[in-house]
Coordinates of C-alpha atoms and ligand atoms in Angstrom, one line a residue:
X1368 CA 34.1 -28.3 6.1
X1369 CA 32.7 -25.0 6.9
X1370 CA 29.1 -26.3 6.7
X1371 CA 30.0 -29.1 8.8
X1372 CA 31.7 -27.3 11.8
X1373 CA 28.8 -24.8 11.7
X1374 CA 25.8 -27.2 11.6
X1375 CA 27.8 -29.4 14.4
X1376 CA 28.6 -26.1 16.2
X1377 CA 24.8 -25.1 16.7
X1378 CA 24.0 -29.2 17.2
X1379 CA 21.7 -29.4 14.4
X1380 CA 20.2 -31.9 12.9
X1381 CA 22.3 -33.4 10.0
X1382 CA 22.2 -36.2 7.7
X1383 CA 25.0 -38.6 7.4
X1384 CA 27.5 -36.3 6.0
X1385 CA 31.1 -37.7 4.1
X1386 CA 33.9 -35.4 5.1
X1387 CA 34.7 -35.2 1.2
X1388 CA 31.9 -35.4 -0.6
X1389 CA 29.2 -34.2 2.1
X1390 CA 25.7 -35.0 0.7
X1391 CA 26.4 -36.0 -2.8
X1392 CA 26.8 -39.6 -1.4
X1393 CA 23.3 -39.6 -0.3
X1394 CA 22.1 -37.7 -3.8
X1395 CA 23.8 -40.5 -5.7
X1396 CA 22.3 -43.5 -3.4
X1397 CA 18.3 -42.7 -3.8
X1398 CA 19.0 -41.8 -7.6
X1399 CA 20.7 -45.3 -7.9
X1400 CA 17.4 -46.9 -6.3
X1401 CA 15.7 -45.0 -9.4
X1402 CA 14.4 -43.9 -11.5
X1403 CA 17.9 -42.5 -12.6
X1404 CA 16.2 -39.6 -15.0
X1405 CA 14.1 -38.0 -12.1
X1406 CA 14.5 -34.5 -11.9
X1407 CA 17.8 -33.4 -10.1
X1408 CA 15.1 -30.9 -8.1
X1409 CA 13.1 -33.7 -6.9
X1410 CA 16.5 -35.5 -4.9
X1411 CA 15.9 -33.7 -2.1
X1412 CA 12.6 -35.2 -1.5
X1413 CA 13.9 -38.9 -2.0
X1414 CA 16.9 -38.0 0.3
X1415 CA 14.3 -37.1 2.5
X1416 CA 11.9 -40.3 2.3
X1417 CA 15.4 -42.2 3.1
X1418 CA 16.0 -40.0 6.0
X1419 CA 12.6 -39.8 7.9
X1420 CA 14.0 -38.2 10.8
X1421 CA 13.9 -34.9 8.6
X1422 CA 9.7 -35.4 8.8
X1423 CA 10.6 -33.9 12.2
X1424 CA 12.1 -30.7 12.0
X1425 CA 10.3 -29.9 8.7
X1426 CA 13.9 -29.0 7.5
X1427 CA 16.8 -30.0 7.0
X1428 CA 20.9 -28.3 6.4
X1429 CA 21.7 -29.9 2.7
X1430 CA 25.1 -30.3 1.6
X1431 CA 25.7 -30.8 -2.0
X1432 CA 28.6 -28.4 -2.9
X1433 CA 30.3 -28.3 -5.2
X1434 CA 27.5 -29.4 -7.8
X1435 CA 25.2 -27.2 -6.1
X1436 CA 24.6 -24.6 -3.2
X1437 CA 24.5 -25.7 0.3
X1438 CA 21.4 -25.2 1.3
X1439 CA 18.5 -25.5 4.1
X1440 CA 15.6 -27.4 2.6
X1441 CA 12.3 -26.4 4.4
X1442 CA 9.0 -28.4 3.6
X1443 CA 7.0 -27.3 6.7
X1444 CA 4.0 -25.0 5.1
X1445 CA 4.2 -23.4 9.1
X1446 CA 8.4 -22.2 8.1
X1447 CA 7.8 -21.8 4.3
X1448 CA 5.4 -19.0 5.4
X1449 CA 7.8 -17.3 7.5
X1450 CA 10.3 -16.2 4.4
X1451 CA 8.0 -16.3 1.5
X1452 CA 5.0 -14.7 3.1
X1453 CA 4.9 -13.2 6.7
X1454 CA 8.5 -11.6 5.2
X1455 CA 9.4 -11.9 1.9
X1456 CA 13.0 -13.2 1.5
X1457 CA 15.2 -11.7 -1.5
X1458 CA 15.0 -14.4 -4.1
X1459 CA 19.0 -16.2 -4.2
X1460 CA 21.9 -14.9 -5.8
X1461 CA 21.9 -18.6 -7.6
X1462 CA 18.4 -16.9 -9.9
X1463 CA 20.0 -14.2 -11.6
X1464 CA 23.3 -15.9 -11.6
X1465 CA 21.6 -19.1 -13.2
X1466 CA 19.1 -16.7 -15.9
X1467 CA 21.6 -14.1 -16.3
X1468 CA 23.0 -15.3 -19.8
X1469 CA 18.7 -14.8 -20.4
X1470 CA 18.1 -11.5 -18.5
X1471 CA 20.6 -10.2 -17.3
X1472 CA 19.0 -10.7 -13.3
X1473 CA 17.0 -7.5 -14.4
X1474 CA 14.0 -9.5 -14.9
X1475 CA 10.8 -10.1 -12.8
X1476 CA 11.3 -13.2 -12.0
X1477 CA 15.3 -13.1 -10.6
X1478 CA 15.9 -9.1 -9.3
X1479 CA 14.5 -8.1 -5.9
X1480 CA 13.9 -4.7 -3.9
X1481 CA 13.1 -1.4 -5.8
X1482 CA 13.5 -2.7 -9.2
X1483 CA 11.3 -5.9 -9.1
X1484 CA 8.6 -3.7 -7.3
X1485 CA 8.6 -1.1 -10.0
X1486 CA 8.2 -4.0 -12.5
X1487 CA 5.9 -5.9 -10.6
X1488 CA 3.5 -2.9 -10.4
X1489 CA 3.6 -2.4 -14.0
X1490 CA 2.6 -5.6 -15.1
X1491 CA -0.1 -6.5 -12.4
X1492 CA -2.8 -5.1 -14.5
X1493 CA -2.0 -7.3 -17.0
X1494 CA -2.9 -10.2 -15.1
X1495 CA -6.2 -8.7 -14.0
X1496 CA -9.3 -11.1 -14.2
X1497 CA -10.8 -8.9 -16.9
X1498 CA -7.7 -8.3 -18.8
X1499 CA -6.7 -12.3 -19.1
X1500 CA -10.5 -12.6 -20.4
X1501 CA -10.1 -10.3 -23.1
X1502 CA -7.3 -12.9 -24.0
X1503 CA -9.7 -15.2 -24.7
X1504 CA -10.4 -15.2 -28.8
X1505 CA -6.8 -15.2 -28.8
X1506 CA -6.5 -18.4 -26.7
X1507 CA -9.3 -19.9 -29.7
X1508 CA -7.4 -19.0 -32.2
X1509 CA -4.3 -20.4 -31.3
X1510 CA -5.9 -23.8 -29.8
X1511 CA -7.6 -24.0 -33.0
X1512 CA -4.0 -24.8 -34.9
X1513 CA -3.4 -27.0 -31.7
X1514 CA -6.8 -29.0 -32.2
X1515 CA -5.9 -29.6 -36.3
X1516 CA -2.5 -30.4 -35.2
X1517 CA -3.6 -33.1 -32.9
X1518 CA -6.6 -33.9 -35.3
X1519 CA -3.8 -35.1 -37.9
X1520 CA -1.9 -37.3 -35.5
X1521 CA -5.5 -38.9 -34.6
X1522 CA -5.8 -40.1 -38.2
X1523 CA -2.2 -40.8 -39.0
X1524 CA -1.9 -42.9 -35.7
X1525 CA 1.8 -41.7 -35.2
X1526 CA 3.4 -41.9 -31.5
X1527 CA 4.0 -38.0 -30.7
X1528 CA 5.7 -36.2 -28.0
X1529 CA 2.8 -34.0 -26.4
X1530 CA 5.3 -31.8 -24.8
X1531 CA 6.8 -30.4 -27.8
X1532 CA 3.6 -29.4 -29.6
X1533 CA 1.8 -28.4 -25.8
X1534 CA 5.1 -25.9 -25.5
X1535 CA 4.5 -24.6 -29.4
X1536 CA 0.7 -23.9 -28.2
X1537 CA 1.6 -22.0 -25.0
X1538 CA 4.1 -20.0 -26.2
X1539 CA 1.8 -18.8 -29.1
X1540 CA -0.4 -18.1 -26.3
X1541 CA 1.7 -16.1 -23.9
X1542 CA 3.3 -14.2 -27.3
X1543 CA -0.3 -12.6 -27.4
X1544 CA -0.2 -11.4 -23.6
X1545 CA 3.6 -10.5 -23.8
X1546 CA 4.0 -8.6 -27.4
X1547 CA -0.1 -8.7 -28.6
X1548 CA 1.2 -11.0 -31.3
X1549 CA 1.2 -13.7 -33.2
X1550 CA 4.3 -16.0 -32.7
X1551 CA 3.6 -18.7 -35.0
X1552 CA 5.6 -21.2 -32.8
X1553 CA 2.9 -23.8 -33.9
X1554 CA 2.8 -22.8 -37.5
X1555 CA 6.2 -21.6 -39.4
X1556 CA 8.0 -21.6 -36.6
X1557 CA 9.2 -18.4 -34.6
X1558 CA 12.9 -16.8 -34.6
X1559 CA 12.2 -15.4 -30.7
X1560 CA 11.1 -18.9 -29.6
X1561 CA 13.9 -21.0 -31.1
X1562 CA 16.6 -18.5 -30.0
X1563 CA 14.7 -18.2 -26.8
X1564 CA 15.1 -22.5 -26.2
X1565 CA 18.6 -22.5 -27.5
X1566 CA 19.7 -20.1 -24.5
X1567 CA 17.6 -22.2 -22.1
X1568 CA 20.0 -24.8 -23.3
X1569 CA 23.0 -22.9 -22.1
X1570 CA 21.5 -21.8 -19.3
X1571 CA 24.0 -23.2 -16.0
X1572 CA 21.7 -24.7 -13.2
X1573 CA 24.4 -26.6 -11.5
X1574 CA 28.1 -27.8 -11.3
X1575 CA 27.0 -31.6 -12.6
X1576 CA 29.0 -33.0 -15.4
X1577 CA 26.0 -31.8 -17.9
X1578 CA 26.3 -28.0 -16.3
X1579 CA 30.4 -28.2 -16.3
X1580 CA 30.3 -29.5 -19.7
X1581 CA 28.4 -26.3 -20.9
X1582 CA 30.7 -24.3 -18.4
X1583 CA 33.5 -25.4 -20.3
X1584 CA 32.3 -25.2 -24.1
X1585 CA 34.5 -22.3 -25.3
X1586 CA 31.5 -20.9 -28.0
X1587 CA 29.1 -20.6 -25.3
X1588 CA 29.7 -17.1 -24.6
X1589 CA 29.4 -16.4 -28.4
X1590 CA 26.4 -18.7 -28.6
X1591 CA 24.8 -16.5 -25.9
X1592 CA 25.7 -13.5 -27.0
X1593 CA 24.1 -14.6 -30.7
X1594 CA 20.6 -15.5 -29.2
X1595 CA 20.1 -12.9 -26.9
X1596 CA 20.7 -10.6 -30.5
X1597 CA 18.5 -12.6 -32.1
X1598 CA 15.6 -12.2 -29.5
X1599 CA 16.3 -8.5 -29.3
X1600 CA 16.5 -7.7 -32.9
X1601 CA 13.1 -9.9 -32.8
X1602 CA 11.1 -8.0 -30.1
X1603 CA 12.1 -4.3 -31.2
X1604 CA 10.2 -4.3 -33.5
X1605 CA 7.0 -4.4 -31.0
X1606 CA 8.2 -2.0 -28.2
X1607 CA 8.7 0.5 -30.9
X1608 CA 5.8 0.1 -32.6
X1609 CA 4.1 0.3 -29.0
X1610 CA 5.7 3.5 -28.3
X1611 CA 4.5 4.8 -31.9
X1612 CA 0.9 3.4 -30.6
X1613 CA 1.1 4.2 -26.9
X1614 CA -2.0 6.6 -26.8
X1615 CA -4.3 3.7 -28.1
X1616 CA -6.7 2.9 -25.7
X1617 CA -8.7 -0.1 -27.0
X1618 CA -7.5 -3.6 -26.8
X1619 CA -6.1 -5.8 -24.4
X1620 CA -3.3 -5.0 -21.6
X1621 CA -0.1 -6.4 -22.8
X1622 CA 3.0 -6.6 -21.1
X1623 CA 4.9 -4.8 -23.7
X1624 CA 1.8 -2.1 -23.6
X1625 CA 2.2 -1.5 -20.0
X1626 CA 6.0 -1.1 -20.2
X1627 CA 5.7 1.1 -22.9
X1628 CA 3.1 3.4 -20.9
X1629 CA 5.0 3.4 -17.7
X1630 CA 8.5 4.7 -19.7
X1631 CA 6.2 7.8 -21.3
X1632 CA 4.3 8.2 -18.5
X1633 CA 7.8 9.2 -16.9
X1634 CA 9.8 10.7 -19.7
X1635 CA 8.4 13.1 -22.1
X1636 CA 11.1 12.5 -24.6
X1637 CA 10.9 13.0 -28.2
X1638 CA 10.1 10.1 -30.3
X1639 CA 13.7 8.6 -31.5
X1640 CA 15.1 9.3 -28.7
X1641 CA 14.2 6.6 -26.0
X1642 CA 16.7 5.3 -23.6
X1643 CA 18.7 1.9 -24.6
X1644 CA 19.2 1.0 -20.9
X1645 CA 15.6 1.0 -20.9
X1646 CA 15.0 -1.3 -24.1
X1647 CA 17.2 -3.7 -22.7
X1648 CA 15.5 -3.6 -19.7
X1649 CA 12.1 -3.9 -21.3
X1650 CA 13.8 -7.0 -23.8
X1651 CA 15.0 -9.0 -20.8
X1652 CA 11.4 -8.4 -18.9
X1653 CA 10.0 -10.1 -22.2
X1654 CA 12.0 -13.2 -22.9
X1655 CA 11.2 -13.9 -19.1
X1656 CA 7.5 -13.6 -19.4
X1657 CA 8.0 -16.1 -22.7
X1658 CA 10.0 -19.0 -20.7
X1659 CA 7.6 -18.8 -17.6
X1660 CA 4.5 -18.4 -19.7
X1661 CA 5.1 -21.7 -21.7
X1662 CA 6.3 -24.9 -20.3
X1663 CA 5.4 -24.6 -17.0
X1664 CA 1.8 -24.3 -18.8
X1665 CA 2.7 -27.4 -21.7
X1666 CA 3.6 -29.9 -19.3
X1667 CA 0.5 -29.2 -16.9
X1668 CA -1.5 -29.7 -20.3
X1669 CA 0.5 -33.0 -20.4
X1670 CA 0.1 -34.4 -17.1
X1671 CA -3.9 -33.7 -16.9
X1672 CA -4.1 -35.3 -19.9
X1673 CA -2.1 -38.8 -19.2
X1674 CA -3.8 -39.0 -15.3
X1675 CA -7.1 -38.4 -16.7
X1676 CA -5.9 -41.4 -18.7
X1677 CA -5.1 -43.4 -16.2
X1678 CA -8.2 -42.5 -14.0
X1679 CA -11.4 -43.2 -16.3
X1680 CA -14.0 -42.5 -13.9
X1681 CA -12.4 -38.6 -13.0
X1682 CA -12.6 -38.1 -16.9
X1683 CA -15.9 -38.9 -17.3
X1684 CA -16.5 -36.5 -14.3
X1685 CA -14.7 -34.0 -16.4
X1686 CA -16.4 -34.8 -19.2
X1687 CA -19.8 -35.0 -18.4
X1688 CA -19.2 -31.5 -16.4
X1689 CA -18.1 -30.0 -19.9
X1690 CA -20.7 -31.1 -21.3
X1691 CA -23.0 -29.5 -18.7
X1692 CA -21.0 -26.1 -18.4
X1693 CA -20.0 -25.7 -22.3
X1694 CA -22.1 -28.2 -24.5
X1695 CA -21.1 -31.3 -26.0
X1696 CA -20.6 -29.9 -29.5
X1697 CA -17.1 -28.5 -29.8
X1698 CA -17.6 -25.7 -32.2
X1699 CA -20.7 -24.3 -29.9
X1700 CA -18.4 -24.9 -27.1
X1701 CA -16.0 -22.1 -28.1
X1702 CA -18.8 -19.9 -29.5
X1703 CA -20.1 -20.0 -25.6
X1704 CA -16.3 -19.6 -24.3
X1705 CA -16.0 -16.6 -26.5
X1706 CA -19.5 -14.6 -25.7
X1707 CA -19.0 -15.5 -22.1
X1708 CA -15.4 -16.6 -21.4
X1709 CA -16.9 -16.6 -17.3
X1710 CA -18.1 -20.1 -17.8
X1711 CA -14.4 -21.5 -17.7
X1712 CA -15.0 -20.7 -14.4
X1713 CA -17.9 -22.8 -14.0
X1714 CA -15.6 -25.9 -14.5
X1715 CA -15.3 -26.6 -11.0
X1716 CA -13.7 -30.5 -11.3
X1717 CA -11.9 -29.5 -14.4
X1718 CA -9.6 -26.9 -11.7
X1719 CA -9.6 -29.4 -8.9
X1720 CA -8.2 -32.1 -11.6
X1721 CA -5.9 -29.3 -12.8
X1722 CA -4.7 -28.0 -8.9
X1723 CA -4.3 -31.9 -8.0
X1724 CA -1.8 -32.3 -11.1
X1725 CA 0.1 -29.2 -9.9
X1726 CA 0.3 -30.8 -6.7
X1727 CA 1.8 -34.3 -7.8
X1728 CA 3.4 -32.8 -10.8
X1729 CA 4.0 -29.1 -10.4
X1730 CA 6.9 -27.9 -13.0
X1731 CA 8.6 -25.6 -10.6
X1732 CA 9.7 -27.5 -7.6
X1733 CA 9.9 -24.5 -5.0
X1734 CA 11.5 -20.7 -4.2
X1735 CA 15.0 -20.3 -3.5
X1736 CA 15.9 -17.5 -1.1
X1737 CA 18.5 -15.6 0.6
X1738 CA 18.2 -13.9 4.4
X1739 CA 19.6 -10.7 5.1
X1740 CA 21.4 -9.4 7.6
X1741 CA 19.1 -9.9 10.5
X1742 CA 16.5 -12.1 9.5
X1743 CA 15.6 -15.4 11.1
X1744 CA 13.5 -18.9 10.4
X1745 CA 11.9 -20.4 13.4
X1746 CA 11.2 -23.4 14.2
X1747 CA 7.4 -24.3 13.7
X1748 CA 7.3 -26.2 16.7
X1749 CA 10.1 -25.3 19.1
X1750 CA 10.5 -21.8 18.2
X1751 CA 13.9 -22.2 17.9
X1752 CA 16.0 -20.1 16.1
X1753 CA 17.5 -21.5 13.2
X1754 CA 20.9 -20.5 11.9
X1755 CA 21.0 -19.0 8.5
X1756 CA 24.5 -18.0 7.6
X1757 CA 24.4 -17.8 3.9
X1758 CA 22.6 -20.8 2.8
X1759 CA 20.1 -20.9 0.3
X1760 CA 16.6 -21.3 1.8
X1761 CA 14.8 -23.6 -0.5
X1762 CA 11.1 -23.8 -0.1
X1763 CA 10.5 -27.4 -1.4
X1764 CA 6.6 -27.2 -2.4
X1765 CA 7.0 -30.5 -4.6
X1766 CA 8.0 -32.2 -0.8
X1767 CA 4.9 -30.9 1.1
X1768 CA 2.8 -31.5 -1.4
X1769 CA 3.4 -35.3 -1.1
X1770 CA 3.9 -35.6 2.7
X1771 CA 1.5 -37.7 3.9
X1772 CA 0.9 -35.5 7.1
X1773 CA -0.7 -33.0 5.6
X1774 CA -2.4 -34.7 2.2
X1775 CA -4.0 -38.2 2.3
X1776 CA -3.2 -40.3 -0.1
X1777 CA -0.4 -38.6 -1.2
X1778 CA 0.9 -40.0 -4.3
X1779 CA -2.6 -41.3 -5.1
X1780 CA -4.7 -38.7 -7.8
X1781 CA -7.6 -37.6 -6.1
X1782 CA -9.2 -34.3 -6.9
X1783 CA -11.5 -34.4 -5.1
X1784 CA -9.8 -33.0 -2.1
X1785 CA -10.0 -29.6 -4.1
X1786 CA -14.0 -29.5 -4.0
X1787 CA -13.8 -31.2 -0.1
X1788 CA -15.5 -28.9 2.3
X1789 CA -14.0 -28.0 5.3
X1790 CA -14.2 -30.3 8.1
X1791 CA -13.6 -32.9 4.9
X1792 CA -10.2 -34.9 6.0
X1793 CA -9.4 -34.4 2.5
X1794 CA -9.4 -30.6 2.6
X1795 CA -6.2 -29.1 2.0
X1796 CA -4.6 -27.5 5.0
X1797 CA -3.7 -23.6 4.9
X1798 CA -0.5 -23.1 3.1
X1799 CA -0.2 -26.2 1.7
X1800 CA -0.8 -26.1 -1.9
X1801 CA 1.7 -23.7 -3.2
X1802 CA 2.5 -24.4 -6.7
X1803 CA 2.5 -20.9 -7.7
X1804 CA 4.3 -20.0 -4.5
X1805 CA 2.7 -17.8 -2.1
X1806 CA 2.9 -14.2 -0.6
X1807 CA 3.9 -11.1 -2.7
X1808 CA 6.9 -13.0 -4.8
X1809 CA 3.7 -15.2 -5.8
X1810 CA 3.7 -16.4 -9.9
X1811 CA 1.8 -13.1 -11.5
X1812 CA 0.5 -15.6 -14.3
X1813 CA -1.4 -17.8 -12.6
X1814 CA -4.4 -16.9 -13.3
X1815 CA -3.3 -16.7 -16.8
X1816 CA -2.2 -20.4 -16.4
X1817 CA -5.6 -21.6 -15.0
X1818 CA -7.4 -20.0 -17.9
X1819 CA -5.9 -20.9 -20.4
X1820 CA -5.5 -24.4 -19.4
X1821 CA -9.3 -24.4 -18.3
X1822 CA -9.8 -23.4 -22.2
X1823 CA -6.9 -25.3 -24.0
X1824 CA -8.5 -28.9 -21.8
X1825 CA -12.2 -28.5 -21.9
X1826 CA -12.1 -28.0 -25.4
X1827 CA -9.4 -30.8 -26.1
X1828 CA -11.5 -33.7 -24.1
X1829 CA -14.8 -33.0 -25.8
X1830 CA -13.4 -34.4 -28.6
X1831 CA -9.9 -36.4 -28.4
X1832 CA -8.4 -39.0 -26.7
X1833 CA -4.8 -39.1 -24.9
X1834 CA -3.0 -41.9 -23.9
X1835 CA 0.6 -41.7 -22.8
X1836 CA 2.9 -44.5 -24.1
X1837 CA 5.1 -45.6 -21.5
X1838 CA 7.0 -49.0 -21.0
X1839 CA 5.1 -50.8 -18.2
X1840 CA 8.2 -52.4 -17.0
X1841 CA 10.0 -49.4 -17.2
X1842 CA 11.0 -47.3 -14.6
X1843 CA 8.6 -46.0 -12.0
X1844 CA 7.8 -43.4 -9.2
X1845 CA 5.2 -44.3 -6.4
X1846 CA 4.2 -46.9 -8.6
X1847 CA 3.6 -44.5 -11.6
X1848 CA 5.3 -44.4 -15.2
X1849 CA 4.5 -40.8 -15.2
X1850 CA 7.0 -38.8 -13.5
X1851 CA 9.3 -35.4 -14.0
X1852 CA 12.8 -35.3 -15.3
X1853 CA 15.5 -32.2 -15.8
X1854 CA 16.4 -32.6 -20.2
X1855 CA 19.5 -30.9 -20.2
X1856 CA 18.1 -28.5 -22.9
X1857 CA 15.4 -27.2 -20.2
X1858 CA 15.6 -25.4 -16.6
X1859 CA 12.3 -26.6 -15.4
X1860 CA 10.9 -30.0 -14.8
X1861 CA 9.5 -32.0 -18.0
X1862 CA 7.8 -35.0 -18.8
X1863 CA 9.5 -38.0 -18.9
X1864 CA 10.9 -38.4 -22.5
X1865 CA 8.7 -35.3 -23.6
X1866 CA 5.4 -37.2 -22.7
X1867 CA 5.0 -40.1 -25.5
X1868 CA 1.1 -40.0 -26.4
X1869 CA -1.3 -41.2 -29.1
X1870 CA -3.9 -39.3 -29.5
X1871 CA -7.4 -40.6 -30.9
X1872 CA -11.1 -39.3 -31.6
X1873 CA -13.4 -39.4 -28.7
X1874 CA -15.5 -42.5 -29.4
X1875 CA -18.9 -41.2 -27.5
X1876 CA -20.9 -43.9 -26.2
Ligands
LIG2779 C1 1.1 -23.9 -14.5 C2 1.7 -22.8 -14.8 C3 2.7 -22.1 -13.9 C4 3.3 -22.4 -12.7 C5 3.1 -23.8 -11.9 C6 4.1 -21.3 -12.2 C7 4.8 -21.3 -11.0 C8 5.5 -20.2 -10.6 C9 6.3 -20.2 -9.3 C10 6.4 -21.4 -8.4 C11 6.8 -19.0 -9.2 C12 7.7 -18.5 -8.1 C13 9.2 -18.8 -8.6 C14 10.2 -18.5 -7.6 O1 9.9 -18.1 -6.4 O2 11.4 -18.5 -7.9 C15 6.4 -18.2 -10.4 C16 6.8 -16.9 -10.6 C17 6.5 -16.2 -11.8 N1 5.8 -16.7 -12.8 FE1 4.8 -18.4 -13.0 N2 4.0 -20.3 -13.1 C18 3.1 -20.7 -14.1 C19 2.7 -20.0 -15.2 C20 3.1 -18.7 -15.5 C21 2.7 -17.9 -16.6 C22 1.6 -18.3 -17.6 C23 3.3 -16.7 -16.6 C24 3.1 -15.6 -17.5 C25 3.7 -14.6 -17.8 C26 4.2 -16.7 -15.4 C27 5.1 -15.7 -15.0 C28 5.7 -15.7 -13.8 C29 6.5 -14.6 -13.4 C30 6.8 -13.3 -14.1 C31 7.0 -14.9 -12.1 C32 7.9 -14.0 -11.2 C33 6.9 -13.2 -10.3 C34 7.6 -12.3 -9.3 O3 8.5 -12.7 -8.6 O4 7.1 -11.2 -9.1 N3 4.0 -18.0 -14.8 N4 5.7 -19.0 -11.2

């Protein structure tokens, strides 16, 4: 009602709006047209591609209340850069609300102002080029149980879902840059991780049935309150063996050793007597750095690997580039990774494959904001002003990246327009590809990401096969059986039905 008076008030644009149920009408018609699973981030965009009108304001007011905020969804790269770069918006209250159960909103990813600065500063040097190198024998190590894994369901011919075992890997992975240790996900399995995906699981992202369901389960709270004990009782054990170790100078940068150094770089307390407030703090930075380090990771793993399926020549671009870069012998492969881990940067089409899969299937589908007092979005065109009030300003990366105005081609695979020159019509325009988001609220592990998938993929096509297993008359999107959808266990977008894939041994010609 409110929405509506104020969006007719200022005579903005607005989609055909139901007095009762406002937008949900819409939502419900493009899900209808299928495919019913698709991500409940991703309705926005089809409401969109129903509604081409909003093509021309690169925005548009969205009213889906009471399942979710009302909101302003912007997929102009010339706006998004107004409130995520030239000014950095304070992310929504909906973040910490929605990972609060998780972290309490203290974490990097949900707080703002003082506190996420403070934070931010201590972790940067982790992600230093240098410092994710020295992360490299680690990376080895852990693909190594990932390469015998996949070996075995080469020769027993089983069906597996990739995203499962992908997530195990990565999470072993960022254990090593978050606590320096081994997890185990992949192996015995790992107390943090499992308590760590059974709060995901309670996590509230919106009012559907599915979120009021969990809403309503009376031994959530306890639930909650059990896994966050578990994943505390879990990490302790590294934070105070890091504060027993804190003058060591060798090794690599973790986040749990730059924490540690930035608390007794301030206090000069005793030993024993270090602040609670602070370990909690500390905890909640950690089980953040977990969930973001690992399936946003896992499912780009899954997604190169099933278009490189679908898209023969590209992989034997890949493939012959490996070879070229790296060697075509596997175990050589990583001795050269590990005496020089530079040359994963050498794997020039390997990234642009990588960056175009981020584009078409990037697991986080955009930033959700909040203006303050004072601040304003104009328009990219008009310089309008638009009006704000309260809504949530969504920048909707996985919209621009398919609009056809500033990508050709867009739901066709192609990366080449990652190696395109400028001048080249495929070159991507400024702003454009924002899968990590951009400006200073940017992801802090994306170098990481690139890294490690540069590592975990090169190595993993020199010598297996992937093909996803999907019903050809099942559903599809832009003519594709690969698309994302939101499990109800998970926050972020998956793989359809956790990526169905048989793996095989590279027959080399
Ligand atoms: C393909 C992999 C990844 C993608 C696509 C991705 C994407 C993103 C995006 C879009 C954001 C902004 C979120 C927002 O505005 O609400 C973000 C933030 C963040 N990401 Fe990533 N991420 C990836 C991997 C990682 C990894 C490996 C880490 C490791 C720790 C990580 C840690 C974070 C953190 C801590 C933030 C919050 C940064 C801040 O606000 O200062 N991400 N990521």
């Amino acid at each position: 009602m409110r929405f509506r008076s104020l969006v007719s008030k200022y005579g903005l644009p607005l989609l055909p709006h139901s007095f009762v149920f406002g937008h949900l009408l819409i939502a419900a018609k493009v899900v209808m047209k299928g495919p019913k699973d698709i991500a409940a981030a991703l309705v926005p965009y089809l409401i969109s591609l129903e509604h081409p009108e909003t093509n021309k304001y690169g925005y548009f007011y969205l009213d889906m209340w009471p399942v979710s905020e009302q909101m302003i969804v912007v997929h102009h790269p010339d706006m998004m850069v107004q409130f995520c770069q030239d000014t950095s918006f304070a992310k929504h209250t909906q973040m910490p609300f929605e990972f609060g159960p998780l972290s309490h909103g203290v974490d990097l990813v949900t707080s703002n102002g003082h506190h996420w600065k403070t934070w931010r500063s201590i972790f940067n040097p982790g992600f230093s080029s240098k410092n994710i190198q020295s992360y490299v024998p680690a990376m080895l190590e852990e693909y190594n149980i990932f390469k015998t894994k996949l070996e075995s369901f080469a020769t027993s011919g089983e069906t597996v879902k990739m995203d499962s075992y992908a997530m195990a890997l990565t999470v072993d992975i960022i254990g090593h840059a978050v606590l320096g240790a081994r997890l185990h996900a992949q192996t015995t399995g790992c107390e943090i991780f499992d308590a760590l995906k059974r709060q995901i699981a309670l996590l509230l992202v919106d009012y559907s049935p599915e979120g009021l369901a969990k809403l309503l389960n009376p031994v959530r709270p306890f639930r909650i309150w059990k896994n966050n004990r578990t994943m505390r009782k879990g990490v302790l054990p590294y934070i105070l063996e890091g504060i027993r170790n804190h003058d060591r100078k060798e090794g690599s940068k973790t986040m749990h050793s730059l924490a540690v150094k930035s608390y007794k770089d301030e206090h000069s307390a005793a030993e024993g007597e270090i602040d609670v407030r602070w370990i909690d703090v500390a905890v909640d930075q950690f089980k953040m750095m977990l969930f973001a380090g690992h399936d946003t990771v896992s499912s780009t793993f899954c997604f190169v690997t099933a278009l490189l399926h679908f898209h023969p020549g590209k992989l034997a671009i890949v493939r012959a580039e490996i070879d070229e870069v790296l060697g075509s012998d596997s175990t050589s492969a990583q001795a050269a990774i590990a005496r020089t881990p530079e040359l994963l940067n050498r794997l020039t089409y390997l990234t642009a494959v990588i960056k175009e899969t981020l584009r078409l299937f990037g697991p986080v589908s955009g930033s959700v904001r909040q203006a303050a007092e004072g601040q304003r979005l104009y328009h990219h065109e008009t310089g309008e002003e638009l009006p704000l009030w309260d809504l949530m300003l969504f920048s909707h990366q996985a919209q621009l990246h398919r609009d056809e105005k500033f990508w050709p081609q867009p739901h066709e695979f192609i990366p080449e327009r990652f190696t395109a020159k400028e001048g080249d019509p495929l070159y991507p325009h400024k702003n454009t590809f924002r899968p990590f988001e951009m400006g200073s609220r940017n992801c802090i592990g994306q170098e990481f990401a690139m890294t490690e998938l540069r590592l975990v993929l090169s190595l993993a096509l020199l010598d297996l096969d992937f093909e996803p297993v999907y019903p050809e008359d099942g559903p599809k999107y832009f003519g594709s059986v690969l698309y994302q959808t939101s499990p109800p266990e998970e926050i972020t977008m998956h793989p359809r039905d956790g990526m169905p894939m048989n793996v095989s041994l590279r027959k080399r010609a």
